[in-house]
């Protein structure tokens, strides 16, 4: 029995006509789907979130995801794509938004989650309300130590320009995470090498840190800055004196004078000549083996960026008074 043919004969339709009707129905269904999928809806959605953050003493990511529920406005297409492509997502939270509850548990409030709508649900979803009141995450504790950041750089200044503080790192220290036997040998975190040439204006930038496989740094990059000033040089000859010599003893310094060259901010606000005393402390002489000592100095006046002294080392001879 030919059932399709029987139906066509009863309906008075030929095969081509039936194909035309089927195609029309498919086209109509397609148009209906396109129109409905293009419309905007408000629906409740949920997305599993793994938290990432820079929390001192803890892992960089939460040990398991937590589900965020929210009411979003979007097209039907966007809701379908959310279900298909956003099964879970890693969200980088600011450390200030990850509040410590107790132990290894941290939480983020609904008000704070509102700021992460695009990161959680995507750019095409308009977040209207977060239905989850508080989102909890567990971050495992890790071994760590705090070390200073050491810039690896070559700096050259334009003529008559210099910096009183040199290259400064922001922050000047980072946390290093790893096994205790790896942490023992790490005393500093080093930047990638960088070069600054012909500086006569303040310089600022971002530089990445050197990474090693055995440990993890609390951040991948740091900021550097160099405050640059114009200077003039003022040279003078000073008497190198002695201090804290015990009663009944003498300490003679060779040579007894030195040439000091000051680098002063331009314009010069104060004259350092004669205002700074250079001396040998008897305590330094007493602790030396050869009797050779580096001179100490008084506090430099305001506006003095740096100085150099010739010679740098002085011979000292002790005697009885």
PDB file of C-alpha atoms in Angstrom:
ATOM      1  CA  UNK A   1       0.000   0.000   0.000  1.00  0.00           C
ATOM      2  CA  UNK A   2       1.407   3.353  -1.061  1.00  0.00           C
ATOM      3  CA  UNK A   3       0.362   5.551   1.923  1.00  0.00           C
ATOM      4  CA  UNK A   4       1.991   8.876   0.828  1.00  0.00           C
ATOM      5  CA  UNK A   5       0.485   8.519  -2.621  1.00  0.00           C
ATOM      6  CA  UNK A   6      -2.937   7.756  -1.140  1.00  0.00           C
ATOM      7  CA  UNK A   7      -2.758  10.891   1.034  1.00  0.00           C
ATOM      8  CA  UNK A   8      -1.738  13.042  -1.935  1.00  0.00           C
ATOM      9  CA  UNK A   9      -4.631  11.691  -4.051  1.00  0.00           C
ATOM     10  CA  UNK A  10      -7.163  12.341  -1.299  1.00  0.00           C
ATOM     11  CA  UNK A  11      -5.832  15.863  -0.835  1.00  0.00           C
ATOM     12  CA  UNK A  12      -5.937  16.388  -4.577  1.00  0.00           C
ATOM     13  CA  UNK A  13      -2.244  17.380  -4.568  1.00  0.00           C
ATOM     14  CA  UNK A  14       0.512  16.405  -6.907  1.00  0.00           C
ATOM     15  CA  UNK A  15       4.052  15.580  -5.655  1.00  0.00           C
ATOM     16  CA  UNK A  16       5.509  18.945  -6.696  1.00  0.00           C
ATOM     17  CA  UNK A  17       2.727  20.803  -4.929  1.00  0.00           C
ATOM     18  CA  UNK A  18       3.392  18.864  -1.732  1.00  0.00           C
ATOM     19  CA  UNK A  19       7.096  19.706  -1.891  1.00  0.00           C
ATOM     20  CA  UNK A  20       6.192  23.379  -2.331  1.00  0.00           C
ATOM     21  CA  UNK A  21       3.933  23.311   0.759  1.00  0.00           C
ATOM     22  CA  UNK A  22       6.654  21.596   2.843  1.00  0.00           C
ATOM     23  CA  UNK A  23       9.231  24.160   1.787  1.00  0.00           C
ATOM     24  CA  UNK A  24       6.814  26.988   2.614  1.00  0.00           C
ATOM     25  CA  UNK A  25       6.249  25.558   6.062  1.00  0.00           C
ATOM     26  CA  UNK A  26       9.987  25.240   6.638  1.00  0.00           C
ATOM     27  CA  UNK A  27      10.573  28.828   5.504  1.00  0.00           C
ATOM     28  CA  UNK A  28       7.781  30.089   7.758  1.00  0.00           C
ATOM     29  CA  UNK A  29       9.216  28.137  10.678  1.00  0.00           C
ATOM     30  CA  UNK A  30      12.658  29.576   9.974  1.00  0.00           C
ATOM     31  CA  UNK A  31      11.307  33.137   9.880  1.00  0.00           C
ATOM     32  CA  UNK A  32       9.421  32.515  13.125  1.00  0.00           C
ATOM     33  CA  UNK A  33      12.594  31.242  14.791  1.00  0.00           C
ATOM     34  CA  UNK A  34      14.659  34.194  13.536  1.00  0.00           C
ATOM     35  CA  UNK A  35      12.096  36.720  14.769  1.00  0.00           C
ATOM     36  CA  UNK A  36      11.758  35.068  18.164  1.00  0.00           C
ATOM     37  CA  UNK A  37      15.485  34.547  18.609  1.00  0.00           C
ATOM     38  CA  UNK A  38      16.101  38.200  17.743  1.00  0.00           C
ATOM     39  CA  UNK A  39      13.659  39.481  20.341  1.00  0.00           C
ATOM     40  CA  UNK A  40      14.930  40.689  23.713  1.00  0.00           C
ATOM     41  CA  UNK A  41      14.030  38.747  26.852  1.00  0.00           C
ATOM     42  CA  UNK A  42      14.750  38.948  30.577  1.00  0.00           C
ATOM     43  CA  UNK A  43      15.656  35.586  32.063  1.00  0.00           C
ATOM     44  CA  UNK A  44      17.412  34.095  35.070  1.00  0.00           C
ATOM     45  CA  UNK A  45      20.716  32.455  34.176  1.00  0.00           C
ATOM     46  CA  UNK A  46      23.490  30.762  36.149  1.00  0.00           C
ATOM     47  CA  UNK A  47      27.215  30.430  35.445  1.00  0.00           C
ATOM     48  CA  UNK A  48      29.887  28.523  37.455  1.00  0.00           C
ATOM     49  CA  UNK A  49      32.704  30.939  38.343  1.00  0.00           C
ATOM     50  CA  UNK A  50      36.270  30.148  39.380  1.00  0.00           C
ATOM     51  CA  UNK A  51      37.793  33.106  41.213  1.00  0.00           C
ATOM     52  CA  UNK A  52      41.314  34.340  40.471  1.00  0.00           C
ATOM     53  CA  UNK A  53      42.976  36.945  42.646  1.00  0.00           C
ATOM     54  CA  UNK A  54      46.190  38.154  44.224  1.00  0.00           C
ATOM     55  CA  UNK A  55      45.663  37.342  47.899  1.00  0.00           C
ATOM     56  CA  UNK A  56      48.841  37.298  49.950  1.00  0.00           C
ATOM     57  CA  UNK A  57      49.591  33.794  51.261  1.00  0.00           C
ATOM     58  CA  UNK A  58      46.970  31.979  49.179  1.00  0.00           C
ATOM     59  CA  UNK A  59      46.699  30.237  45.807  1.00  0.00           C
ATOM     60  CA  UNK A  60      46.062  32.356  42.739  1.00  0.00           C
ATOM     61  CA  UNK A  61      42.776  30.533  41.937  1.00  0.00           C
ATOM     62  CA  UNK A  62      39.951  29.100  43.987  1.00  0.00           C
ATOM     63  CA  UNK A  63      39.990  25.335  44.406  1.00  0.00           C
ATOM     64  CA  UNK A  64      36.495  24.891  42.899  1.00  0.00           C
ATOM     65  CA  UNK A  65      33.895  27.040  41.109  1.00  0.00           C
ATOM     66  CA  UNK A  66      30.821  28.615  42.677  1.00  0.00           C
ATOM     67  CA  UNK A  67      27.589  29.285  40.795  1.00  0.00           C
ATOM     68  CA  UNK A  68      26.406  32.850  40.185  1.00  0.00           C
ATOM     69  CA  UNK A  69      22.694  33.348  39.479  1.00  0.00           C
ATOM     70  CA  UNK A  70      21.495  36.593  37.922  1.00  0.00           C
ATOM     71  CA  UNK A  71      18.700  38.130  35.884  1.00  0.00           C
ATOM     72  CA  UNK A  72      19.945  39.318  32.490  1.00  0.00           C
ATOM     73  CA  UNK A  73      18.451  41.050  29.458  1.00  0.00           C
ATOM     74  CA  UNK A  74      19.540  39.751  26.039  1.00  0.00           C
ATOM     75  CA  UNK A  75      18.318  38.284  22.755  1.00  0.00           C
ATOM     76  CA  UNK A  76      17.320  34.660  22.368  1.00  0.00           C
ATOM     77  CA  UNK A  77      20.524  34.055  20.411  1.00  0.00           C
ATOM     78  CA  UNK A  78      22.629  35.336  23.304  1.00  0.00           C
ATOM     79  CA  UNK A  79      20.864  33.107  25.829  1.00  0.00           C
ATOM     80  CA  UNK A  80      21.450  30.077  23.613  1.00  0.00           C
ATOM     81  CA  UNK A  81      25.120  31.010  23.159  1.00  0.00           C
ATOM     82  CA  UNK A  82      25.499  31.478  26.905  1.00  0.00           C
ATOM     83  CA  UNK A  83      24.283  27.937  27.558  1.00  0.00           C
ATOM     84  CA  UNK A  84      26.478  26.532  24.809  1.00  0.00           C
ATOM     85  CA  UNK A  85      29.781  28.400  25.367  1.00  0.00           C
ATOM     86  CA  UNK A  86      29.789  29.664  28.959  1.00  0.00           C
ATOM     87  CA  UNK A  87      29.795  26.429  30.923  1.00  0.00           C
ATOM     88  CA  UNK A  88      32.335  27.908  33.373  1.00  0.00           C
ATOM     89  CA  UNK A  89      34.455  31.036  33.520  1.00  0.00           C
ATOM     90  CA  UNK A  90      37.557  32.292  35.370  1.00  0.00           C
ATOM     91  CA  UNK A  91      37.086  35.808  36.734  1.00  0.00           C
ATOM     92  CA  UNK A  92      39.955  37.980  37.982  1.00  0.00           C
ATOM     93  CA  UNK A  93      38.701  39.718  41.124  1.00  0.00           C
ATOM     94  CA  UNK A  94      40.412  42.690  42.729  1.00  0.00           C
ATOM     95  CA  UNK A  95      41.971  41.742  46.061  1.00  0.00           C
ATOM     96  CA  UNK A  96      39.804  44.382  47.777  1.00  0.00           C
ATOM     97  CA  UNK A  97      36.652  42.546  46.586  1.00  0.00           C
ATOM     98  CA  UNK A  98      37.722  39.173  48.005  1.00  0.00           C
ATOM     99  CA  UNK A  99      36.806  39.415  51.684  1.00  0.00           C
ATOM    100  CA  UNK A 100      38.231  36.944  54.180  1.00  0.00           C
ATOM    101  CA  UNK A 101      35.535  34.990  56.040  1.00  0.00           C
ATOM    102  CA  UNK A 102      37.615  32.448  57.937  1.00  0.00           C
ATOM    103  CA  UNK A 103      40.350  29.898  57.278  1.00  0.00           C
ATOM    104  CA  UNK A 104      40.667  29.490  53.516  1.00  0.00           C
ATOM    105  CA  UNK A 105      37.205  30.870  52.690  1.00  0.00           C
ATOM    106  CA  UNK A 106      36.708  34.223  50.960  1.00  0.00           C
ATOM    107  CA  UNK A 107      33.527  35.840  49.659  1.00  0.00           C
ATOM    108  CA  UNK A 108      32.285  38.432  47.166  1.00  0.00           C
ATOM    109  CA  UNK A 109      29.045  40.356  47.749  1.00  0.00           C
ATOM    110  CA  UNK A 110      26.262  40.813  45.188  1.00  0.00           C
ATOM    111  CA  UNK A 111      26.999  44.541  44.895  1.00  0.00           C
ATOM    112  CA  UNK A 112      30.599  43.772  43.972  1.00  0.00           C
ATOM    113  CA  UNK A 113      29.532  41.051  41.519  1.00  0.00           C
ATOM    114  CA  UNK A 114      27.576  43.677  39.569  1.00  0.00           C
ATOM    115  CA  UNK A 115      30.903  45.192  38.459  1.00  0.00           C
ATOM    116  CA  UNK A 116      31.979  41.860  36.927  1.00  0.00           C
ATOM    117  CA  UNK A 117      28.876  41.288  34.798  1.00  0.00           C
ATOM    118  CA  UNK A 118      30.684  41.303  31.452  1.00  0.00           C
ATOM    119  CA  UNK A 119      33.466  39.027  32.717  1.00  0.00           C
ATOM    120  CA  UNK A 120      30.948  36.490  34.038  1.00  0.00           C
ATOM    121  CA  UNK A 121      28.111  36.538  31.487  1.00  0.00           C
ATOM    122  CA  UNK A 122      29.744  38.048  28.403  1.00  0.00           C
ATOM    123  CA  UNK A 123      29.574  41.395  26.637  1.00  0.00           C
ATOM    124  CA  UNK A 124      26.206  40.720  24.988  1.00  0.00           C
ATOM    125  CA  UNK A 125      24.354  40.091  28.235  1.00  0.00           C
ATOM    126  CA  UNK A 126      22.965  43.106  30.106  1.00  0.00           C
ATOM    127  CA  UNK A 127      23.098  42.297  33.806  1.00  0.00           C
ATOM    128  CA  UNK A 128      20.033  43.632  35.621  1.00  0.00           C
ATOM    129  CA  UNK A 129      20.153  41.958  39.048  1.00  0.00           C
ATOM    130  CA  UNK A 130      22.466  39.518  40.803  1.00  0.00           C
ATOM    131  CA  UNK A 131      20.272  36.926  42.517  1.00  0.00           C
ATOM    132  CA  UNK A 132      23.139  35.361  44.471  1.00  0.00           C
ATOM    133  CA  UNK A 133      23.495  37.330  47.689  1.00  0.00           C
ATOM    134  CA  UNK A 134      27.067  36.228  48.520  1.00  0.00           C
ATOM    135  CA  UNK A 135      29.485  34.083  46.531  1.00  0.00           C
ATOM    136  CA  UNK A 136      31.967  31.970  48.493  1.00  0.00           C
ATOM    137  CA  UNK A 137      35.337  30.649  47.295  1.00  0.00           C
ATOM    138  CA  UNK A 138      38.033  28.526  48.880  1.00  0.00           C
ATOM    139  CA  UNK A 139      41.686  29.456  48.275  1.00  0.00           C
ATOM    140  CA  UNK A 140      44.320  27.014  49.544  1.00  0.00           C
ATOM    141  CA  UNK A 141      47.166  28.412  51.626  1.00  0.00           C
ATOM    142  CA  UNK A 142      50.645  28.405  50.060  1.00  0.00           C
ATOM    143  CA  UNK A 143      54.212  28.835  51.315  1.00  0.00           C
ATOM    144  CA  UNK A 144      55.580  32.272  50.439  1.00  0.00           C
ATOM    145  CA  UNK A 145      58.140  34.941  51.251  1.00  0.00           C
ATOM    146  CA  UNK A 146      58.419  38.650  50.472  1.00  0.00           C
ATOM    147  CA  UNK A 147      61.443  39.765  48.434  1.00  0.00           C
ATOM    148  CA  UNK A 148      62.540  43.131  46.977  1.00  0.00           C
ATOM    149  CA  UNK A 149      62.290  43.839  43.264  1.00  0.00           C
ATOM    150  CA  UNK A 150      65.665  44.408  41.604  1.00  0.00           C
ATOM    151  CA  UNK A 151      65.619  46.375  38.328  1.00  0.00           C
ATOM    152  CA  UNK A 152      67.938  45.024  35.640  1.00  0.00           C
ATOM    153  CA  UNK A 153      68.483  48.155  33.606  1.00  0.00           C
ATOM    154  CA  UNK A 154      71.005  50.469  32.011  1.00  0.00           C
ATOM    155  CA  UNK A 155      70.294  54.177  32.470  1.00  0.00           C
ATOM    156  CA  UNK A 156      72.026  57.061  30.737  1.00  0.00           C
ATOM    157  CA  UNK A 157      71.117  60.684  31.343  1.00  0.00           C
ATOM    158  CA  UNK A 158      71.449  63.630  29.010  1.00  0.00           C
ATOM    159  CA  UNK A 159      74.373  65.951  29.875  1.00  0.00           C
ATOM    160  CA  UNK A 160      73.771  67.934  33.100  1.00  0.00           C
ATOM    161  CA  UNK A 161      70.800  65.721  34.062  1.00  0.00           C
ATOM    162  CA  UNK A 162      70.606  63.051  36.764  1.00  0.00           C
ATOM    163  CA  UNK A 163      68.291  61.418  39.302  1.00  0.00           C
ATOM    164  CA  UNK A 164      68.635  61.574  43.078  1.00  0.00           C
ATOM    165  CA  UNK A 165      66.836  58.263  43.667  1.00  0.00           C
ATOM    166  CA  UNK A 166      67.594  56.404  40.443  1.00  0.00           C
ATOM    167  CA  UNK A 167      65.203  53.772  39.136  1.00  0.00           C
ATOM    168  CA  UNK A 168      62.337  53.155  41.578  1.00  0.00           C
ATOM    169  CA  UNK A 169      60.077  50.106  41.401  1.00  0.00           C
ATOM    170  CA  UNK A 170      56.332  50.177  42.173  1.00  0.00           C
ATOM    171  CA  UNK A 171      55.760  48.057  44.162  1.00  0.00           C
ATOM    172  CA  UNK A 172      59.282  47.672  45.491  1.00  0.00           C
ATOM    173  CA  UNK A 173      58.648  44.087  46.652  1.00  0.00           C
ATOM    174  CA  UNK A 174      56.560  41.051  45.662  1.00  0.00           C
ATOM    175  CA  UNK A 175      55.515  37.729  47.158  1.00  0.00           C
ATOM    176  CA  UNK A 176      57.129  34.506  45.938  1.00  0.00           C
ATOM    177  CA  UNK A 177      55.189  31.223  46.311  1.00  0.00           C
ATOM    178  CA  UNK A 178      56.661  27.751  46.225  1.00  0.00           C
ATOM    179  CA  UNK A 179      58.103  24.869  48.178  1.00  0.00           C
ATOM    180  CA  UNK A 180      60.238  25.895  51.195  1.00  0.00           C
ATOM    181  CA  UNK A 181      63.475  24.479  49.728  1.00  0.00           C
ATOM    182  CA  UNK A 182      62.957  26.596  46.584  1.00  0.00           C
ATOM    183  CA  UNK A 183      62.117  29.740  48.556  1.00  0.00           C
ATOM    184  CA  UNK A 184      65.306  29.508  50.631  1.00  0.00           C
ATOM    185  CA  UNK A 185      67.530  30.347  47.664  1.00  0.00           C
ATOM    186  CA  UNK A 186      65.479  33.290  46.389  1.00  0.00           C
ATOM    187  CA  UNK A 187      66.454  36.698  47.782  1.00  0.00           C
ATOM    188  CA  UNK A 188      65.210  39.018  45.014  1.00  0.00           C
ATOM    189  CA  UNK A 189      62.818  39.199  42.093  1.00  0.00           C
ATOM    190  CA  UNK A 190      64.466  40.528  38.940  1.00  0.00           C
ATOM    191  CA  UNK A 191      62.923  42.477  36.094  1.00  0.00           C
ATOM    192  CA  UNK A 192      63.451  41.746  32.446  1.00  0.00           C
ATOM    193  CA  UNK A 193      66.453  43.786  31.165  1.00  0.00           C
ATOM    194  CA  UNK A 194      65.543  47.252  29.880  1.00  0.00           C
ATOM    195  CA  UNK A 195      67.451  50.325  28.701  1.00  0.00           C
ATOM    196  CA  UNK A 196      66.790  54.038  29.201  1.00  0.00           C
ATOM    197  CA  UNK A 197      68.875  56.468  27.142  1.00  0.00           C
ATOM    198  CA  UNK A 198      69.300  60.233  27.029  1.00  0.00           C
ATOM    199  CA  UNK A 199      66.955  60.976  29.924  1.00  0.00           C
ATOM    200  CA  UNK A 200      66.216  64.625  30.666  1.00  0.00           C
ATOM    201  CA  UNK A 201      62.529  64.216  31.566  1.00  0.00           C
ATOM    202  CA  UNK A 202      60.919  61.898  34.132  1.00  0.00           C
ATOM    203  CA  UNK A 203      60.426  58.374  32.775  1.00  0.00           C
ATOM    204  CA  UNK A 204      57.708  55.908  33.700  1.00  0.00           C
ATOM    205  CA  UNK A 205      56.673  52.524  32.348  1.00  0.00           C
ATOM    206  CA  UNK A 206      55.827  48.887  33.008  1.00  0.00           C
ATOM    207  CA  UNK A 207      58.302  46.013  32.890  1.00  0.00           C
ATOM    208  CA  UNK A 208      57.744  42.272  33.246  1.00  0.00           C
ATOM    209  CA  UNK A 209      59.414  40.191  35.942  1.00  0.00           C
ATOM    210  CA  UNK A 210      61.620  37.192  35.274  1.00  0.00           C
ATOM    211  CA  UNK A 211      59.698  33.966  35.957  1.00  0.00           C
ATOM    212  CA  UNK A 212      61.025  30.567  37.002  1.00  0.00           C
ATOM    213  CA  UNK A 213      59.283  27.198  36.863  1.00  0.00           C
ATOM    214  CA  UNK A 214      59.874  26.308  40.516  1.00  0.00           C
ATOM    215  CA  UNK A 215      58.073  29.314  42.043  1.00  0.00           C
ATOM    216  CA  UNK A 216      55.191  31.701  41.348  1.00  0.00           C
ATOM    217  CA  UNK A 217      55.303  35.480  41.763  1.00  0.00           C
ATOM    218  CA  UNK A 218      52.363  37.441  43.141  1.00  0.00           C
ATOM    219  CA  UNK A 219      52.379  39.530  39.943  1.00  0.00           C
ATOM    220  CA  UNK A 220      53.821  39.294  36.454  1.00  0.00           C
ATOM    221  CA  UNK A 221      54.928  42.899  36.030  1.00  0.00           C
ATOM    222  CA  UNK A 222      55.798  46.026  37.995  1.00  0.00           C
ATOM    223  CA  UNK A 223      55.976  49.724  37.273  1.00  0.00           C
ATOM    224  CA  UNK A 224      59.214  51.704  37.151  1.00  0.00           C
ATOM    225  CA  UNK A 225      59.796  55.421  37.431  1.00  0.00           C
ATOM    226  CA  UNK A 226      62.821  57.697  37.227  1.00  0.00           C
ATOM    227  CA  UNK A 227      62.606  61.280  38.484  1.00  0.00           C
ATOM    228  CA  UNK A 228      65.052  63.344  36.422  1.00  0.00           C
ATOM    229  CA  UNK A 229      66.447  66.747  37.357  1.00  0.00           C
ATOM    230  CA  UNK A 230      68.865  69.180  35.817  1.00  0.00           C
ATOM    231  CA  UNK A 231      71.962  69.768  37.933  1.00  0.00           C
ATOM    232  CA  UNK A 232      75.037  71.925  38.258  1.00  0.00           C
ATOM    233  CA  UNK A 233      78.339  70.844  39.798  1.00  0.00           C
ATOM    234  CA  UNK A 234      80.027  72.666  42.661  1.00  0.00           C
ATOM    235  CA  UNK A 235      83.491  71.529  43.750  1.00  0.00           C
ATOM    236  CA  UNK A 236      85.331  72.349  46.960  1.00  0.00           C
ATOM    237  CA  UNK A 237      88.227  71.123  49.081  1.00  0.00           C
ATOM    238  CA  UNK A 238      87.268  69.970  52.584  1.00  0.00           C
ATOM    239  CA  UNK A 239      89.164  69.050  55.732  1.00  0.00           C
ATOM    240  CA  UNK A 240      88.674  65.427  56.737  1.00  0.00           C
ATOM    241  CA  UNK A 241      88.407  65.417  60.537  1.00  0.00           C
ATOM    242  CA  UNK A 242      87.971  62.737  63.194  1.00  0.00           C
ATOM    243  CA  UNK A 243      85.180  62.006  65.674  1.00  0.00           C
ATOM    244  CA  UNK A 244      84.623  59.823  68.747  1.00  0.00           C
ATOM    245  CA  UNK A 245      88.382  59.475  69.441  1.00  0.00           C
ATOM    246  CA  UNK A 246      88.858  58.221  73.052  1.00  0.00           C
ATOM    247  CA  UNK A 247      90.508  60.463  75.605  1.00  0.00           C
ATOM    248  CA  UNK A 248      94.298  60.092  75.653  1.00  0.00           C
ATOM    249  CA  UNK A 249      94.508  58.948  72.031  1.00  0.00           C
ATOM    250  CA  UNK A 250      94.928  60.635  68.662  1.00  0.00           C
ATOM    251  CA  UNK A 251      93.904  59.644  65.177  1.00  0.00           C
ATOM    252  CA  UNK A 252      95.718  61.101  62.175  1.00  0.00           C
ATOM    253  CA  UNK A 253      94.142  60.952  58.720  1.00  0.00           C
ATOM    254  CA  UNK A 254      96.142  60.792  55.453  1.00  0.00           C
ATOM    255  CA  UNK A 255      95.504  62.760  53.344  1.00  0.00           C
ATOM    256  CA  UNK A 256      93.889  65.329  55.606  1.00  0.00           C
ATOM    257  CA  UNK A 257      91.927  66.998  52.795  1.00  0.00           C
ATOM    258  CA  UNK A 258      89.693  65.788  49.981  1.00  0.00           C
ATOM    259  CA  UNK A 259      88.029  67.183  46.887  1.00  0.00           C
ATOM    260  CA  UNK A 260      84.237  66.975  47.018  1.00  0.00           C
ATOM    261  CA  UNK A 261      82.057  67.556  43.955  1.00  0.00           C
ATOM    262  CA  UNK A 262      78.374  68.175  44.622  1.00  0.00           C
ATOM    263  CA  UNK A 263      75.625  67.702  42.081  1.00  0.00           C
ATOM    264  CA  UNK A 264      72.939  70.257  42.959  1.00  0.00           C
ATOM    265  CA  UNK A 265      69.447  70.734  41.553  1.00  0.00           C
ATOM    266  CA  UNK A 266      69.188  73.648  39.130  1.00  0.00           C
ATOM    267  CA  UNK A 267      68.647  76.396  40.139  1.00  0.00           C
ATOM    268  CA  UNK A 268      70.804  76.087  43.270  1.00  0.00           C
ATOM    269  CA  UNK A 269      68.718  76.841  46.373  1.00  0.00           C
ATOM    270  CA  UNK A 270      71.527  76.470  48.939  1.00  0.00           C
ATOM    271  CA  UNK A 271      75.306  76.489  48.821  1.00  0.00           C
ATOM    272  CA  UNK A 272      76.672  73.170  50.167  1.00  0.00           C
ATOM    273  CA  UNK A 273      80.252  74.438  50.309  1.00  0.00           C
ATOM    274  CA  UNK A 274      81.404  74.543  53.918  1.00  0.00           C
ATOM    275  CA  UNK A 275      78.064  73.290  55.281  1.00  0.00           C
ATOM    276  CA  UNK A 276      78.843  69.571  55.167  1.00  0.00           C
ATOM    277  CA  UNK A 277      81.481  68.033  57.418  1.00  0.00           C
ATOM    278  CA  UNK A 278      83.422  64.914  56.369  1.00  0.00           C
ATOM    279  CA  UNK A 279      85.095  62.815  59.050  1.00  0.00           C
ATOM    280  CA  UNK A 280      86.547  59.452  60.061  1.00  0.00           C
ATOM    281  CA  UNK A 281      84.720  57.778  62.950  1.00  0.00           C
ATOM    282  CA  UNK A 282      87.099  56.153  65.428  1.00  0.00           C
ATOM    283  CA  UNK A 283      84.719  53.183  65.690  1.00  0.00           C
ATOM    284  CA  UNK A 284      85.270  52.463  61.977  1.00  0.00           C
ATOM    285  CA  UNK A 285      89.039  52.638  62.482  1.00  0.00           C
ATOM    286  CA  UNK A 286      88.906  50.323  65.508  1.00  0.00           C
ATOM    287  CA  UNK A 287      86.977  47.679  63.544  1.00  0.00           C
ATOM    288  CA  UNK A 288      89.210  47.874  60.461  1.00  0.00           C
ATOM    289  CA  UNK A 289      92.115  45.518  59.844  1.00  0.00           C
ATOM    290  CA  UNK A 290      94.312  47.700  57.647  1.00  0.00           C
ATOM    291  CA  UNK A 291      93.536  51.084  59.170  1.00  0.00           C
ATOM    292  CA  UNK A 292      91.964  52.258  55.917  1.00  0.00           C
ATOM    293  CA  UNK A 293      88.550  53.875  56.334  1.00  0.00           C
ATOM    294  CA  UNK A 294      85.739  55.366  54.303  1.00  0.00           C
ATOM    295  CA  UNK A 295      84.767  58.875  55.380  1.00  0.00           C
ATOM    296  CA  UNK A 296      81.362  59.661  56.864  1.00  0.00           C
ATOM    297  CA  UNK A 297      79.498  62.913  56.283  1.00  0.00           C
ATOM    298  CA  UNK A 298      76.883  65.162  57.793  1.00  0.00           C
ATOM    299  CA  UNK A 299      73.378  65.440  56.353  1.00  0.00           C
ATOM    300  CA  UNK A 300      73.418  66.882  52.841  1.00  0.00           C
ATOM    301  CA  UNK A 301      71.636  70.224  52.377  1.00  0.00           C
ATOM    302  CA  UNK A 302      68.357  70.347  50.514  1.00  0.00           C
ATOM    303  CA  UNK A 303      68.841  70.361  46.760  1.00  0.00           C
ATOM    304  CA  UNK A 304      72.031  68.254  46.748  1.00  0.00           C
ATOM    305  CA  UNK A 305      71.322  65.233  44.560  1.00  0.00           C
ATOM    306  CA  UNK A 306      74.609  63.396  45.016  1.00  0.00           C
ATOM    307  CA  UNK A 307      78.306  63.934  45.556  1.00  0.00           C
ATOM    308  CA  UNK A 308      81.666  62.325  44.879  1.00  0.00           C
ATOM    309  CA  UNK A 309      84.817  62.521  46.983  1.00  0.00           C
ATOM    310  CA  UNK A 310      88.501  62.067  46.040  1.00  0.00           C
ATOM    311  CA  UNK A 311      90.127  60.063  47.425  1.00  0.00           C
ATOM    312  CA  UNK A 312      87.447  57.606  48.499  1.00  0.00           C
ATOM    313  CA  UNK A 313      89.584  55.788  51.115  1.00  0.00           C
ATOM    314  CA  UNK A 314      91.838  57.321  53.784  1.00  0.00           C
ATOM    315  CA  UNK A 315      94.697  55.864  55.829  1.00  0.00           C
ATOM    316  CA  UNK A 316      94.476  56.392  59.578  1.00  0.00           C
ATOM    317  CA  UNK A 317      97.217  56.137  62.204  1.00  0.00           C
ATOM    318  CA  UNK A 318      96.529  55.981  65.945  1.00  0.00           C
ATOM    319  CA  UNK A 319      98.750  57.571  68.548  1.00  0.00           C
ATOM    320  CA  UNK A 320      98.921  58.546  72.214  1.00  0.00           C
ATOM    321  CA  UNK A 321      98.207  62.025  73.385  1.00  0.00           C
TER     322      UNK A 321
END
